[in-house]
Amino acid sequence: MRYSALSLLTQALRGHKGWTPVWRDPAPKAEYDVVIIGGGGHGLATAHYLASRHGITKIAVLEKGYLGSGNVGRNTTIIRSNYLLPGNTPFYELSMKLWEGLEQDLNYNAMVSQRGVLNLYHSDAQRDAFARRGNAMRLAGVDAELLDREQVRAMAPFFDYDNARFPIQGGLLQKRGGTARHDAVAWGYARAADSRGVDLIQNCEVTGFTMVDGRAVGVETSRGPIRAKKIAMAVAGNSSRVAAMAGMRLPIESHVLQAFVSEGLKPMIDGVVTFGAGHFYVSQSDKGGLVFGGDIDGYNSYAQRGNLPVIEDVMESAMALWPGLGRVRMLRHWGGIMDMSMDGSPIIDRAPVEGLYLNAGWCYGGFKATPASGFCFAHLIATGEPHPVAAAYRLDRFASGRLIDEKGVGAQPNLH
Amino acid sequence: MRITCPYCGARDAQEFSYLGAADPVRPDGMAAAEAAMADYVYLRDNPAGPHRELWYHGSGCRSWLIVTRDTRTHAISAVEPAKVRKAGEAA
């Protein structure tokens, strides 16, 4: 069923009794052209772009839980393309362009809202760094605007501009950045892929790979073996575990990142704002809750829950930036497992095992990358060649020294 | 999370800093092949389960410790001083 104002009106007149399930619930077939492991944002986007752009429709997406039960439903919904390094900027800008046309492409309301992303700076050195980043973005065709203190104050008068330690001097604004409804992104891609014949198979955990002469020719799953001409992994958070089944070790550590939502409030803040003197970012959902987060906990974890010290740290940053939040109550918090790569950048590449393709290492920036990740991964799987904007995301860049380290902290994943 | 330091007793994990997996052993400098050095610097087992890892008790005795912790539950099963392990020796 195609969604439109007319279909909504027709359904309203019929008491909304005619809506049908948004996707099928098929049993796995014995063989597919492409099996995608992981029914999250990236896996579903990959399936959609394989089917819609490359005409490959004999695809299964295998999800061990339910669709979108991992990080696509656990992030803080921010989309942006304010990256500095040449290997990153064109990729994230492609992602931003895909976000801008996503709802028309999917015929699904993903609530993409370009409400602006503002990164605050608090020192001369930080202003210089942001000016450099803004210039790099503009050279790559991305929008960026360096604001001074008064311009920021006009946007958000309620911050603590004269904080004794971290006075706000200004900010770098990307107006095209913003937020998107994270679950709806997964659902939209799932529905679009399903409508082209992709089998979305839930409660189907991959337990091993079927290898013939060193080549991966299928997967063992909790719902039986499935043969595949090509197997694609999009299981960020658990990439090391799945790769280990194929005998690979990856340049990745899994870490837990927490996120938080406050009680519902009247409109307080328009866009996304990041505090530059600590790690804190905040936006407000359409429901009214402030959505915010900060650092990863900093130790290897698969627990999907974090500890109190990081919560305290995030709240302290919030209070330093925005003292008016002191009486706001936190409603809930949760954790997701991040593929923290050794240089802070992702991997979209053929795996060393023939027949296997790898999409991993998204650190805590995977959500904004969802469309381009799926687009470029689909390109790689269909054509065998990396998409030009993702050509730097090679697995062998670690050994060859071609790292893409935005933060410049080296092979220390808990610092990215 | 609390870590029972062999010298200081059970202390809040905030007193410690985390480095990462304890088992990778640095290959012998000039003699090592490039690939072996790349493996050491970049590749990790990253298990879901018991993980031997290095923590530094910076706000306490300033010792390096090897902590065995389950990454699925954060439960710590063993803490031992890292200096027991000789440099270059596989754990």
XYZ file of C-alpha atoms in Angstrom:
507
model
C 0.000 0.000 0.000
C 1.373 3.359 -1.031
C 1.100 6.040 1.644
C -0.352 9.398 0.658
C -2.732 12.045 1.943
C -5.434 10.282 -0.057
C -4.728 6.861 1.475
C -4.797 8.428 4.947
C -8.105 10.147 4.231
C -9.633 6.986 2.773
C -8.539 4.980 5.805
C -9.836 7.642 8.171
C -13.262 7.446 6.554
C -13.197 3.648 6.951
C -12.249 3.833 10.621
C -8.610 2.885 9.995
C -9.625 -0.761 9.607
C -7.933 -1.320 6.255
C -4.249 -0.919 7.193
C -2.260 -4.030 6.421
C 1.027 -5.266 7.957
C 3.914 -3.155 6.720
C 6.115 -6.131 5.831
C 5.728 -9.893 5.422
C 7.069 -12.457 7.878
C 8.559 -15.028 5.491
C 10.248 -18.325 6.359
C 13.856 -18.509 5.174
C 14.398 -20.047 1.742
C 17.253 -22.456 1.077
C 19.278 -20.034 -1.036
C 19.603 -16.329 -1.820
C 21.807 -14.181 -4.034
C 22.701 -12.013 -1.055
C 22.286 -12.711 2.642
C 22.636 -9.659 4.865
C 23.374 -10.405 8.510
C 21.822 -7.750 10.736
C 18.357 -6.203 10.451
C 19.305 -2.789 11.768
C 19.468 0.504 9.929
C 22.545 -0.313 7.870
C 21.467 -3.842 6.928
C 17.970 -2.750 5.920
C 19.333 0.243 3.980
C 21.739 -2.079 2.170
C 18.842 -4.356 1.208
C 16.803 -1.394 -0.027
C 19.596 0.016 -2.199
C 20.561 -3.421 -3.562
C 16.940 -3.943 -4.615
C 16.133 -0.426 -5.817
C 19.456 0.680 -7.365
C 21.053 -2.590 -8.484
C 18.020 -4.787 -9.248
C 19.105 -7.575 -6.896
C 16.008 -8.811 -5.086
C 16.798 -12.391 -4.047
C 17.953 -11.065 -0.693
C 17.431 -12.152 2.886
C 18.063 -9.894 5.864
C 18.691 -12.038 8.949
C 17.976 -10.443 12.317
C 18.579 -12.274 15.591
C 15.937 -10.232 17.441
C 13.331 -7.972 15.897
C 13.992 -5.411 13.176
C 15.642 -2.299 14.535
C 16.201 -3.769 18.009
C 19.847 -2.738 18.127
C 21.584 0.568 17.751
C 19.220 2.090 15.176
C 16.688 2.352 17.991
C 19.200 3.359 20.663
C 20.915 6.449 19.280
C 20.178 10.139 19.826
C 18.773 10.547 16.265
C 21.272 13.186 15.117
C 22.120 13.609 11.425
C 24.998 15.825 10.264
C 27.944 15.869 7.864
C 30.397 18.154 9.689
C 33.515 16.075 9.164
C 37.048 17.340 8.626
C 39.060 14.663 6.837
C 38.937 14.037 3.066
C 38.127 10.329 3.545
C 35.042 11.235 5.587
C 33.519 14.487 4.305
C 32.212 13.309 0.895
C 30.791 10.140 2.431
C 28.823 11.911 5.138
C 27.685 14.574 2.679
C 26.308 11.844 0.408
C 24.511 10.568 3.480
C 23.059 14.021 4.158
C 21.849 14.287 0.552
C 20.215 10.868 0.852
C 18.543 11.978 4.097
C 17.157 14.984 2.257
C 15.393 12.755 -0.275
C 14.809 9.766 1.969
C 11.109 10.110 2.650
C 10.230 10.470 -1.042
C 12.512 7.536 -1.910
C 10.948 5.291 0.751
C 7.399 6.701 0.681
C 7.662 6.739 4.468
C 7.683 9.533 7.020
C 11.052 9.312 8.765
C 10.517 12.749 10.333
C 13.768 14.087 8.902
C 14.061 17.535 10.436
C 16.907 19.809 9.356
C 16.809 21.901 12.492
C 20.553 22.612 12.582
C 23.539 21.229 14.470
C 25.530 23.770 16.491
C 28.947 22.878 17.954
C 29.944 25.393 20.628
C 33.515 26.579 21.124
C 34.913 27.926 24.365
C 38.467 29.056 23.606
C 40.503 30.739 20.880
C 42.179 27.449 20.003
C 38.852 25.708 19.664
C 37.529 28.531 17.459
C 40.538 28.095 15.168
C 39.943 24.351 14.999
C 36.264 24.904 14.177
C 37.111 27.525 11.545
C 39.405 24.986 9.935
C 36.721 22.320 10.071
C 34.131 24.704 8.647
C 36.445 25.667 5.805
C 37.175 22.025 5.015
C 33.448 21.351 4.929
C 32.744 24.293 2.621
C 35.550 23.227 0.279
C 33.798 19.871 0.046
C 30.458 21.521 -0.709
C 28.987 21.110 2.779
C 27.257 24.032 4.470
C 28.999 25.481 7.523
C 28.761 28.798 9.307
C 31.051 30.089 12.055
C 29.011 32.049 14.583
C 30.275 34.439 17.214
C 29.016 34.648 20.751
C 26.191 37.089 20.059
C 24.903 35.094 17.104
C 24.757 32.008 19.312
C 23.094 34.005 22.091
C 20.383 35.101 19.660
C 19.653 31.421 18.939
C 19.839 30.153 22.509
C 19.819 32.863 25.174
C 19.560 30.422 28.063
C 23.075 28.929 28.003
C 25.698 29.953 30.567
C 27.719 32.343 28.379
C 29.851 33.643 31.223
C 30.747 30.326 32.785
C 34.008 31.039 34.616
C 35.831 28.063 33.159
C 34.082 27.503 29.841
C 32.656 30.801 28.541
C 30.841 30.316 25.242
C 32.718 32.188 22.506
C 30.628 31.031 19.558
C 29.814 27.968 17.513
C 30.071 26.156 14.205
C 26.621 25.715 12.715
C 25.524 23.222 10.083
C 21.996 24.297 9.233
C 21.271 21.225 7.117
C 22.022 18.948 10.047
C 19.287 17.949 12.447
C 17.440 14.864 13.576
C 15.407 11.998 12.144
C 13.021 9.590 13.817
C 15.394 6.658 14.294
C 12.876 3.785 14.477
C 11.001 5.125 11.460
C 14.253 5.001 9.476
C 14.515 1.270 10.140
C 10.818 0.724 9.440
C 10.909 2.796 6.263
C 13.860 0.895 4.837
C 12.318 -2.414 5.910
C 9.021 -1.633 4.217
C 10.706 -0.417 1.038
C 12.957 -3.483 0.849
C 10.078 -5.863 1.575
C 7.953 -4.285 -1.146
C 10.659 -5.209 -3.674
C 10.681 -8.830 -2.538
C 13.440 -8.819 0.060
C 12.832 -11.420 2.788
C 13.154 -9.872 6.249
C 13.699 -12.815 8.575
C 13.460 -12.047 12.274
C 14.405 -14.182 15.277
C 17.054 -15.773 13.090
C 20.482 -15.734 14.682
C 23.547 -16.566 12.627
C 25.564 -19.217 14.467
C 28.280 -19.929 11.913
C 29.428 -19.792 8.314
C 29.386 -22.623 5.806
C 32.843 -22.697 4.280
C 33.904 -24.554 1.119
C 37.585 -24.347 0.136
C 38.057 -21.261 2.292
C 35.093 -19.503 0.699
C 31.941 -18.541 2.595
C 29.001 -20.094 0.736
C 26.279 -19.841 3.355
C 25.343 -19.275 6.951
C 24.217 -21.579 9.731
C 21.322 -20.031 11.603
C 18.953 -20.801 14.441
C 16.354 -21.396 11.695
C 18.520 -23.718 9.613
C 21.286 -23.346 7.035
C 20.932 -20.799 4.236
C 23.144 -20.775 1.133
C 24.176 -17.473 -0.379
C 26.266 -16.279 -3.312
C 27.319 -13.268 -1.266
C 27.159 -12.716 2.477
C 27.170 -9.218 3.941
C 27.753 -8.372 7.596
C 26.114 -5.254 9.065
C 26.156 -6.114 12.754
C 27.925 -3.152 14.340
C 28.359 -3.738 18.050
C 28.827 -7.450 17.446
C 31.104 -7.370 14.396
C 33.985 -9.057 16.214
C 31.750 -11.938 17.310
C 30.341 -12.613 13.857
C 33.733 -12.135 12.183
C 35.246 -14.624 14.636
C 32.864 -17.275 13.245
C 34.657 -16.803 9.924
C 38.066 -16.918 11.597
C 38.742 -13.182 11.422
C 40.006 -10.724 14.051
C 38.996 -7.107 13.535
C 40.525 -3.761 14.578
C 37.490 -3.171 16.788
C 36.545 -3.107 20.469
C 32.913 -3.169 21.602
C 32.016 -0.417 24.067
C 28.778 0.708 25.699
C 27.367 4.178 25.000
C 24.524 5.530 27.107
C 21.782 7.930 26.054
C 19.175 9.788 28.072
C 15.718 11.304 27.795
C 14.199 13.844 30.158
C 10.540 14.216 31.037
C 8.458 15.948 28.368
C 8.869 19.715 28.310
C 7.511 22.617 26.327
C 9.687 23.617 23.339
C 13.021 24.751 24.761
C 15.664 24.182 22.135
C 15.331 24.233 18.347
C 18.218 22.233 17.028
C 21.046 20.014 18.175
C 23.661 21.676 20.382
C 26.976 20.201 21.481
C 29.003 21.450 24.429
C 32.622 21.990 23.396
C 34.265 21.843 26.808
C 33.018 18.407 27.740
C 31.239 15.696 25.837
C 27.544 16.535 25.838
C 24.976 16.918 23.078
C 21.290 17.704 23.360
C 18.210 18.103 21.217
C 14.497 18.008 21.917
C 12.214 15.376 20.473
C 8.851 16.260 18.983
C 7.289 14.633 22.054
C 9.072 17.202 24.225
C 11.747 15.144 25.933
C 15.313 16.391 25.870
C 17.425 13.709 24.185
C 21.050 13.835 25.243
C 24.244 11.896 25.678
C 27.981 12.085 26.186
C 30.973 9.780 26.349
C 31.140 6.027 26.093
C 31.761 4.290 29.417
C 35.288 3.488 28.263
C 35.749 -0.245 28.814
C 34.906 -3.232 26.621
C 31.259 -4.185 27.066
C 28.487 -6.157 25.431
C 26.064 -5.486 28.288
C 23.824 -2.829 26.633
C 23.813 -0.978 29.926
C 26.313 1.412 31.450
C 27.375 2.648 34.848
C 26.744 5.712 36.991
C 30.051 7.633 36.614
C 29.320 8.472 32.974
C 25.771 9.506 33.874
C 27.186 11.889 36.481
C 29.704 13.229 33.967
C 26.999 13.858 31.352
C 24.776 15.638 33.889
C 27.696 17.822 35.031
C 28.352 18.853 31.431
C 24.664 19.595 30.980
C 24.656 21.832 34.045
C 27.833 23.621 32.971
C 26.274 24.460 29.605
C 22.676 25.000 30.598
C 22.082 25.629 34.331
C 18.333 25.911 33.758
C 18.208 22.118 33.356
C 18.875 21.657 37.069
C 15.265 20.963 37.942
C 14.464 18.820 34.917
C 13.966 15.156 35.776
C 15.616 12.423 33.768
C 12.991 9.993 32.524
C 15.035 7.051 31.279
C 18.408 6.013 30.005
C 19.739 3.051 28.087
C 22.872 1.681 26.485
C 23.907 0.444 23.081
C 27.000 -1.473 22.006
C 29.339 0.418 19.687
C 31.888 -1.017 17.274
C 34.760 1.237 18.351
C 37.338 1.000 15.590
C 41.026 1.714 16.036
C 40.930 5.061 14.198
C 37.357 6.116 14.907
C 36.235 5.556 11.302
C 34.166 2.779 9.750
C 34.979 -0.145 7.476
C 33.051 -0.914 4.280
C 35.072 -3.509 2.423
C 35.408 -7.033 1.156
C 36.461 -9.327 3.967
C 39.644 -11.418 3.606
C 37.328 -14.465 3.416
C 36.003 -14.781 -0.119
C 32.249 -14.323 -0.466
C 32.042 -12.203 2.665
C 31.526 -8.425 2.834
C 32.106 -6.292 5.877
C 30.293 -3.192 7.150
C 31.568 -2.387 10.632
C 33.380 -0.034 12.975
C 30.821 2.783 13.095
C 31.875 3.893 16.575
C 29.047 6.078 17.864
C 28.411 7.796 14.533
C 26.502 5.101 12.718
C 23.004 6.547 12.659
C 23.726 9.623 10.536
C 25.615 7.366 8.138
C 22.747 4.910 7.648
C 21.700 5.952 4.103
C 25.228 6.309 2.691
C 26.396 3.181 4.472
C 23.636 1.150 2.859
C 24.127 2.900 -0.494
C 27.893 2.317 -0.626
C 27.723 -1.191 0.825
C 25.125 -2.137 -1.793
C 27.401 -0.677 -4.482
C 30.318 -2.767 -3.207
C 28.273 -5.973 -3.024
C 26.654 -5.503 -6.437
C 29.663 -4.297 -8.434
C 32.594 -5.694 -6.461
C 34.164 -2.230 -6.382
C 34.057 0.272 -3.518
C 31.845 3.315 -4.074
C 34.117 6.347 -4.725
C 33.040 8.219 -1.564
C 33.635 5.169 0.631
C 36.878 4.109 -1.012
C 38.934 5.080 2.040
C 37.045 2.757 4.394
C 39.265 -0.212 3.664
C 40.013 -2.928 6.184
C 43.697 -2.945 5.248
C 44.155 0.766 6.021
C 45.264 -0.090 9.561
C 48.181 -2.252 8.461
C 49.098 0.138 5.632
C 48.941 3.258 7.820
C 46.175 5.046 5.872
C 44.145 5.745 8.978
C 41.245 8.216 9.096
C 41.593 9.509 12.637
C 39.284 12.564 13.002
C 40.203 12.998 16.634
C 43.897 12.192 16.296
C 44.181 9.963 19.348
C 45.652 6.841 17.763
C 44.761 3.200 18.253
C 42.920 3.705 21.532
C 39.230 3.004 20.841
C 37.908 4.258 24.184
C 39.244 7.740 23.400
C 37.550 8.201 20.006
C 31.508 -1.060 39.153
C 34.145 -1.714 41.855
C 37.565 -3.219 41.358
C 39.232 -5.053 44.229
C 42.796 -3.807 43.996
C 45.258 -6.309 45.523
C 46.895 -3.432 47.398
C 44.024 -1.060 48.220
C 40.951 -3.298 48.517
C 37.599 -2.756 46.802
C 37.617 0.687 45.190
C 35.254 2.537 42.834
C 36.140 1.966 39.169
C 36.407 5.739 38.727
C 39.758 5.604 40.517
C 41.110 3.495 37.661
C 41.850 4.177 34.006
C 41.273 1.599 31.326
C 43.813 0.658 28.699
C 42.408 -2.397 26.936
C 43.114 -6.070 26.343
C 45.966 -7.413 28.488
C 46.980 -10.322 26.335
C 48.462 -8.768 23.186
C 52.241 -8.811 23.630
C 54.393 -6.313 21.813
C 56.638 -8.047 19.293
C 60.344 -7.492 19.620
C 60.882 -4.011 18.108
C 63.189 -4.062 15.094
C 63.037 -7.804 14.584
C 59.271 -7.985 14.197
C 57.630 -8.227 10.799
C 55.341 -5.337 9.863
C 52.331 -7.629 9.876
C 53.050 -8.823 13.407
C 53.340 -5.238 14.629
C 50.075 -4.264 12.876
C 48.328 -7.219 14.517
C 49.621 -6.149 17.912
C 48.615 -2.506 17.519
C 45.235 -2.918 15.834
C 43.659 -6.372 16.068
C 41.691 -7.481 19.132
C 39.803 -10.624 20.127
C 37.044 -8.430 21.629
C 35.259 -11.380 23.271
C 31.712 -11.382 24.631
C 32.554 -13.083 27.906
C 35.595 -13.162 30.202
C 38.137 -10.555 29.114
C 41.612 -10.007 30.561
C 42.261 -6.273 30.530
C 44.652 -3.663 31.883
C 43.479 -1.078 34.417
C 45.711 1.542 36.102
C 44.932 2.540 39.680
C 45.778 6.207 39.142
C 43.921 7.543 42.175
C 45.286 4.849 44.455
C 48.459 2.809 44.518
C 49.313 3.666 40.892
C 49.736 0.012 39.982
C 48.871 -1.578 36.669
C 46.426 -4.428 37.205
C 45.171 -7.283 35.051
C 41.428 -7.537 35.644
C 39.390 -10.486 34.378
C 35.911 -9.150 33.723
C 32.908 -10.565 31.891
C 32.022 -8.103 29.148
C 28.397 -9.299 29.102
C 27.733 -8.621 32.795
C 30.675 -6.439 33.975
C 31.264 -9.022 36.772
C 34.912 -9.163 37.820
C 36.308 -12.610 38.601
C 40.004 -11.891 39.197
C 42.374 -8.985 39.754
C 46.136 -9.452 39.754
C 49.116 -7.130 39.604
C 50.408 -6.760 36.045
C 54.046 -6.645 37.061
C 54.018 -10.355 37.863
C 54.070 -10.878 34.111
C 57.557 -10.442 32.737
C 57.983 -8.080 29.817
C 57.618 -9.857 26.505
C 56.245 -13.039 28.025
C 52.892 -14.328 26.797
C 50.310 -14.231 29.566
